[in-house]
Every structure is written in C-alpha cells, then in structure tokens.
Amino acid sequence: MSAALESVLQHPGIWRGKQLAQASEETLSTGFAELDAELPGGGWPRGTLTEILLEREGIGELRLLLPALARVSGQSAWLAWVAPPHVPYAPALAASGIRLERLLIARPQSPADAWWTAEQALRSGACGAVLNWLEMPDEKRMRRLQLGAESGRSWGVLFRSAAAAQERSPAGLRLRLEPRPDGLAVHILKRRGNPLGRPLHLDLRPAGSGPASTLSTGPARKTASHAS
C-alpha cells in the first residue's frame, strides 16, 4: 500500500468495512460499557444527529440517555427538549444528576415551529444536547438537524417510530429499541463502521431495584415552559 493511500485511510471520516470508524468528533460515554464498545469513539457522538426508533413511548429510552445527559448537564451546558410528549418528572431527573436550572423545555405551537426550534437550538452552540420529539419528519428536515448539530457541535437526538426503520436517514447513528423485562434490546441500525448483526441487551434497572419505570408522568402542556 502506498504512503499516500495509507495517509488517506487515516482520515477520521474514512473507515474500512471490517472496522469501526475513528471518531472525528468528541463523544460522550453512554454509561453502558457494552454499548460504548460498539459505538465509534466509544460513546454518543457530538456534532451528529442520533436517531432513536421506538415501538412505543416510555420503554426506557430516557433511562438509556440519562447518564450522558447528566454528564452534559454537569459541564454547565444547556439541555434542550423540544416538543416532549409528556411533562418530564423533575424529581426523577434531579435524582439522576440533571441540573434542572440548565434544562430548557420548548413546546412550539406547530410542527414547523418545532423543527425550526430544534434546528436553532442545535446550531446555537449553547446546547450540549438537544432531544426532539418532532412530527412529520422527512429527509430534508432531518438533514437540517444533522447540519445544525455539526455547526453547533451539539448532540442531537430525534425520537421516531420504529416503523421508520426502513426509511433513509441522514442521521449519523440510528438505534432501534425493544423493551425487555430488565431493560432494552438495542439494535444498531447505522453507525460509522461495519454493521452489527446482533442486538445488545442493556439492564436499565438500578442496583437492587425492580424494573425500570418511565420518567414521564403527566399530560402534555399547551404552552411552552422552562423547568427550573
């Protein structure tokens, strides 16, 4: 192999089919060693959109993200949640290490406003993580979120139905989650590197406790609010 080709292959944006890509952006440990081991860079990618596909809400998707969100919150970065379907249960978030004074909840009045809000939050450079529950997704809108995450070096998360698994997506990382009695089965549908043909089984139960429970408890509000 020539030195020039070897130099090209060392670029972080290029990976060989049999290996994971090198991470060109900073990553956040997920808090689950078995999942970190299967993600390029060893964690959630910053500067990238992560798509999480669910069969239904409340199966443990927030518990999967909480360790990394708590770490972002501890770095004094803002956390933005755009159009969450339920009112977050503040005591549970605080107990998980989320600094509530750094959490922004946005409830735009229309799907178009919600997509605009999500993109602006990602581009701002002020938000360490932006979680999005957005209606009417399409490839063009999702690409704008991906570009926004790159521009603001933010960790963007978009929750969607598992029915979208066969659709094309510009997201850099795509996971499909299935509920299990003790946690989640995580299918890595897309990552920068070779595909993973088996699901990961993650135990989300706190040590010595029962099955994981949802963090969302109340009905959605009609107006924007700021948790503090």
PDB file of C-alpha atoms in Angstrom, residues 1-146:
ATOM      1  CA  MET A   1       0.000   0.000   0.000  1.00  0.00           C
ATOM      2  CA  SER A   2       1.371   3.400  -0.939  1.00  0.00           C
ATOM      3  CA  ALA A   3       2.110   6.005   1.699  1.00  0.00           C
ATOM      4  CA  ALA A   4      -0.411   8.346   0.072  1.00  0.00           C
ATOM      5  CA  LEU A   5      -3.230   5.785   0.319  1.00  0.00           C
ATOM      6  CA  GLU A   6      -2.314   4.917   3.878  1.00  0.00           C
ATOM      7  CA  SER A   7      -2.457   8.621   4.705  1.00  0.00           C
ATOM      8  CA  VAL A   8      -5.940   8.878   3.205  1.00  0.00           C
ATOM      9  CA  LEU A   9      -7.123   5.852   5.206  1.00  0.00           C
ATOM     10  CA  GLN A  10      -6.045   7.550   8.430  1.00  0.00           C
ATOM     11  CA  HIS A  11      -8.583  10.323   7.876  1.00  0.00           C
ATOM     12  CA  PRO A  12     -11.258  10.137  10.624  1.00  0.00           C
ATOM     13  CA  GLY A  13     -14.041  10.357   8.045  1.00  0.00           C
ATOM     14  CA  ILE A  14     -12.954   7.124   6.355  1.00  0.00           C
ATOM     15  CA  TRP A  15     -13.276   3.614   7.714  1.00  0.00           C
ATOM     16  CA  ARG A  16     -12.732   0.152   6.353  1.00  0.00           C
ATOM     17  CA  GLY A  17     -15.676  -2.208   6.027  1.00  0.00           C
ATOM     18  CA  LYS A  18     -14.443  -4.533   8.770  1.00  0.00           C
ATOM     19  CA  GLN A  19     -13.857  -1.932  11.475  1.00  0.00           C
ATOM     20  CA  LEU A  20     -15.481   0.949  13.314  1.00  0.00           C
ATOM     21  CA  ALA A  21     -14.710   4.445  12.140  1.00  0.00           C
ATOM     22  CA  GLN A  22     -12.430   6.750  14.055  1.00  0.00           C
ATOM     23  CA  ALA A  23     -14.448   9.449  15.795  1.00  0.00           C
ATOM     24  CA  SER A  24     -13.851  12.855  14.235  1.00  0.00           C
ATOM     25  CA  GLU A  25     -15.992  14.500  16.925  1.00  0.00           C
ATOM     26  CA  GLU A  26     -15.933  14.318  20.682  1.00  0.00           C
ATOM     27  CA  THR A  27     -18.065  11.555  22.118  1.00  0.00           C
ATOM     28  CA  LEU A  28     -19.965  11.093  25.366  1.00  0.00           C
ATOM     29  CA  SER A  29     -19.818   7.791  27.178  1.00  0.00           C
ATOM     30  CA  THR A  30     -23.286   6.242  27.269  1.00  0.00           C
ATOM     31  CA  GLY A  31     -22.671   4.871  30.759  1.00  0.00           C
ATOM     32  CA  PHE A  32     -23.038   1.320  29.395  1.00  0.00           C
ATOM     33  CA  ALA A  33     -19.704  -0.308  28.614  1.00  0.00           C
ATOM     34  CA  GLU A  34     -21.162  -2.826  26.164  1.00  0.00           C
ATOM     35  CA  LEU A  35     -22.794  -0.050  24.139  1.00  0.00           C
ATOM     36  CA  ASP A  36     -19.730   2.208  24.256  1.00  0.00           C
ATOM     37  CA  ALA A  37     -17.693  -0.670  22.819  1.00  0.00           C
ATOM     38  CA  GLU A  38     -19.894  -0.761  19.712  1.00  0.00           C
ATOM     39  CA  LEU A  39     -20.024   2.988  19.002  1.00  0.00           C
ATOM     40  CA  PRO A  40     -17.268   4.804  17.074  1.00  0.00           C
ATOM     41  CA  GLY A  41     -15.227   6.829  19.554  1.00  0.00           C
ATOM     42  CA  GLY A  42     -16.743   4.935  22.483  1.00  0.00           C
ATOM     43  CA  GLY A  43     -19.981   6.847  23.044  1.00  0.00           C
ATOM     44  CA  TRP A  44     -22.731   9.152  21.798  1.00  0.00           C
ATOM     45  CA  PRO A  45     -21.333  11.334  19.001  1.00  0.00           C
ATOM     46  CA  ARG A  46     -21.360  15.096  19.477  1.00  0.00           C
ATOM     47  CA  GLY A  47     -21.806  17.147  16.339  1.00  0.00           C
ATOM     48  CA  THR A  48     -24.090  14.448  14.970  1.00  0.00           C
ATOM     49  CA  LEU A  49     -27.774  13.569  14.917  1.00  0.00           C
ATOM     50  CA  THR A  50     -28.667  10.335  16.694  1.00  0.00           C
ATOM     51  CA  GLU A  51     -31.976   8.771  15.712  1.00  0.00           C
ATOM     52  CA  ILE A  52     -33.741   6.535  18.234  1.00  0.00           C
ATOM     53  CA  LEU A  53     -36.594   4.394  16.938  1.00  0.00           C
ATOM     54  CA  LEU A  54     -39.202   3.105  19.357  1.00  0.00           C
ATOM     55  CA  GLU A  55     -42.088   0.669  19.226  1.00  0.00           C
ATOM     56  CA  ARG A  56     -43.824   2.874  21.822  1.00  0.00           C
ATOM     57  CA  GLU A  57     -43.006   5.630  24.275  1.00  0.00           C
ATOM     58  CA  GLY A  58     -41.778   5.019  27.802  1.00  0.00           C
ATOM     59  CA  ILE A  59     -39.879   1.760  27.274  1.00  0.00           C
ATOM     60  CA  GLY A  60     -36.713   3.131  28.868  1.00  0.00           C
ATOM     61  CA  GLU A  61     -35.409   5.465  26.184  1.00  0.00           C
ATOM     62  CA  LEU A  62     -34.733   8.281  28.648  1.00  0.00           C
ATOM     63  CA  ARG A  63     -33.013   5.964  31.091  1.00  0.00           C
ATOM     64  CA  LEU A  64     -30.698   4.977  28.260  1.00  0.00           C
ATOM     65  CA  LEU A  65     -29.747   8.624  27.722  1.00  0.00           C
ATOM     66  CA  LEU A  66     -29.677   9.879  31.319  1.00  0.00           C
ATOM     67  CA  PRO A  67     -26.040   9.022  32.174  1.00  0.00           C
ATOM     68  CA  ALA A  68     -24.778  11.080  29.238  1.00  0.00           C
ATOM     69  CA  LEU A  69     -27.310  13.865  29.811  1.00  0.00           C
ATOM     70  CA  ALA A  70     -26.201  14.159  33.431  1.00  0.00           C
ATOM     71  CA  ARG A  71     -22.606  14.459  32.277  1.00  0.00           C
ATOM     72  CA  VAL A  72     -23.516  17.216  29.811  1.00  0.00           C
ATOM     73  CA  SER A  73     -25.517  18.980  32.488  1.00  0.00           C
ATOM     74  CA  GLY A  74     -22.545  18.820  34.843  1.00  0.00           C
ATOM     75  CA  GLN A  75     -20.452  20.638  32.248  1.00  0.00           C
ATOM     76  CA  SER A  76     -22.781  23.643  32.595  1.00  0.00           C
ATOM     77  CA  ALA A  77     -24.090  23.216  29.061  1.00  0.00           C
ATOM     78  CA  TRP A  78     -27.788  23.688  28.351  1.00  0.00           C
ATOM     79  CA  LEU A  79     -30.046  20.721  27.716  1.00  0.00           C
ATOM     80  CA  ALA A  80     -32.940  21.479  25.379  1.00  0.00           C
ATOM     81  CA  TRP A  81     -36.007  19.250  24.978  1.00  0.00           C
ATOM     82  CA  VAL A  82     -38.199  20.179  22.039  1.00  0.00           C
ATOM     83  CA  ALA A  83     -41.857  19.101  21.983  1.00  0.00           C
ATOM     84  CA  PRO A  84     -41.660  16.242  24.521  1.00  0.00           C
ATOM     85  CA  PRO A  85     -44.936  14.261  24.583  1.00  0.00           C
ATOM     86  CA  HIS A  86     -45.241  14.430  28.381  1.00  0.00           C
ATOM     87  CA  VAL A  87     -44.245  16.689  31.229  1.00  0.00           C
ATOM     88  CA  PRO A  88     -40.841  15.463  32.471  1.00  0.00           C
ATOM     89  CA  TYR A  89     -40.850  14.338  36.099  1.00  0.00           C
ATOM     90  CA  ALA A  90     -38.410  16.822  37.601  1.00  0.00           C
ATOM     91  CA  PRO A  91     -37.590  14.922  40.849  1.00  0.00           C
ATOM     92  CA  ALA A  92     -36.524  11.840  38.862  1.00  0.00           C
ATOM     93  CA  LEU A  93     -34.363  13.948  36.556  1.00  0.00           C
ATOM     94  CA  ALA A  94     -32.705  15.673  39.506  1.00  0.00           C
ATOM     95  CA  ALA A  95     -32.086  12.338  41.202  1.00  0.00           C
ATOM     96  CA  SER A  96     -30.353  11.167  38.021  1.00  0.00           C
ATOM     97  CA  GLY A  97     -27.940  14.094  38.100  1.00  0.00           C
ATOM     98  CA  ILE A  98     -29.678  16.513  35.733  1.00  0.00           C
ATOM     99  CA  ARG A  99     -29.245  20.144  36.800  1.00  0.00           C
ATOM    100  CA  LEU A 100     -32.783  21.407  36.356  1.00  0.00           C
ATOM    101  CA  GLU A 101     -31.622  25.022  36.114  1.00  0.00           C
ATOM    102  CA  ARG A 102     -29.823  24.051  32.877  1.00  0.00           C
ATOM    103  CA  LEU A 103     -32.848  22.298  31.315  1.00  0.00           C
ATOM    104  CA  LEU A 104     -34.988  24.056  28.702  1.00  0.00           C
ATOM    105  CA  ILE A 105     -38.371  22.676  27.642  1.00  0.00           C
ATOM    106  CA  ALA A 106     -39.823  24.096  24.418  1.00  0.00           C
ATOM    107  CA  ARG A 107     -43.358  23.383  23.254  1.00  0.00           C
ATOM    108  CA  PRO A 108     -43.781  25.148  19.889  1.00  0.00           C
ATOM    109  CA  GLN A 109     -47.312  25.604  18.583  1.00  0.00           C
ATOM    110  CA  SER A 110     -46.882  23.810  15.256  1.00  0.00           C
ATOM    111  CA  PRO A 111     -44.723  21.030  13.778  1.00  0.00           C
ATOM    112  CA  ALA A 112     -42.971  23.573  11.553  1.00  0.00           C
ATOM    113  CA  ASP A 113     -42.127  25.736  14.560  1.00  0.00           C
ATOM    114  CA  ALA A 114     -40.859  22.683  16.424  1.00  0.00           C
ATOM    115  CA  TRP A 115     -38.461  21.759  13.606  1.00  0.00           C
ATOM    116  CA  TRP A 116     -37.238  25.370  13.455  1.00  0.00           C
ATOM    117  CA  THR A 117     -36.719  25.456  17.223  1.00  0.00           C
ATOM    118  CA  ALA A 118     -34.790  22.191  17.189  1.00  0.00           C
ATOM    119  CA  GLU A 119     -32.504  23.375  14.400  1.00  0.00           C
ATOM    120  CA  GLN A 120     -31.805  26.709  16.098  1.00  0.00           C
ATOM    121  CA  ALA A 121     -31.029  25.007  19.408  1.00  0.00           C
ATOM    122  CA  LEU A 122     -28.586  22.666  17.683  1.00  0.00           C
ATOM    123  CA  ARG A 123     -26.904  25.484  15.756  1.00  0.00           C
ATOM    124  CA  SER A 124     -26.647  27.825  18.738  1.00  0.00           C
ATOM    125  CA  GLY A 125     -23.501  26.299  20.188  1.00  0.00           C
ATOM    126  CA  ALA A 126     -25.025  26.788  23.648  1.00  0.00           C
ATOM    127  CA  CYS A 127     -26.762  23.419  23.960  1.00  0.00           C
ATOM    128  CA  GLY A 128     -24.733  20.357  24.799  1.00  0.00           C
ATOM    129  CA  ALA A 129     -27.659  18.111  23.925  1.00  0.00           C
ATOM    130  CA  VAL A 130     -30.983  18.670  22.156  1.00  0.00           C
ATOM    131  CA  LEU A 131     -33.695  15.997  22.455  1.00  0.00           C
ATOM    132  CA  ASN A 132     -36.502  16.167  19.908  1.00  0.00           C
ATOM    133  CA  TRP A 133     -39.939  14.616  19.582  1.00  0.00           C
ATOM    134  CA  LEU A 134     -40.964  16.035  16.212  1.00  0.00           C
ATOM    135  CA  GLU A 135     -43.932  15.312  13.982  1.00  0.00           C
ATOM    136  CA  MET A 136     -43.894  14.988  10.183  1.00  0.00           C
ATOM    137  CA  PRO A 137     -40.211  14.057   9.751  1.00  0.00           C
ATOM    138  CA  ASP A 138     -38.746  13.918   6.285  1.00  0.00           C
ATOM    139  CA  GLU A 139     -35.237  13.578   4.923  1.00  0.00           C
ATOM    140  CA  LYS A 140     -34.848  17.312   4.195  1.00  0.00           C
ATOM    141  CA  ARG A 141     -35.844  18.341   7.713  1.00  0.00           C
ATOM    142  CA  MET A 142     -33.664  15.689   9.291  1.00  0.00           C
ATOM    143  CA  ARG A 143     -30.700  16.750   7.189  1.00  0.00           C
ATOM    144  CA  ARG A 144     -31.093  20.292   8.511  1.00  0.00           C
ATOM    145  CA  LEU A 145     -30.921  18.899  12.037  1.00  0.00           C
ATOM    146  CA  GLN A 146     -27.811  16.929  11.148  1.00  0.00           C
TER     147      GLN A 146
END
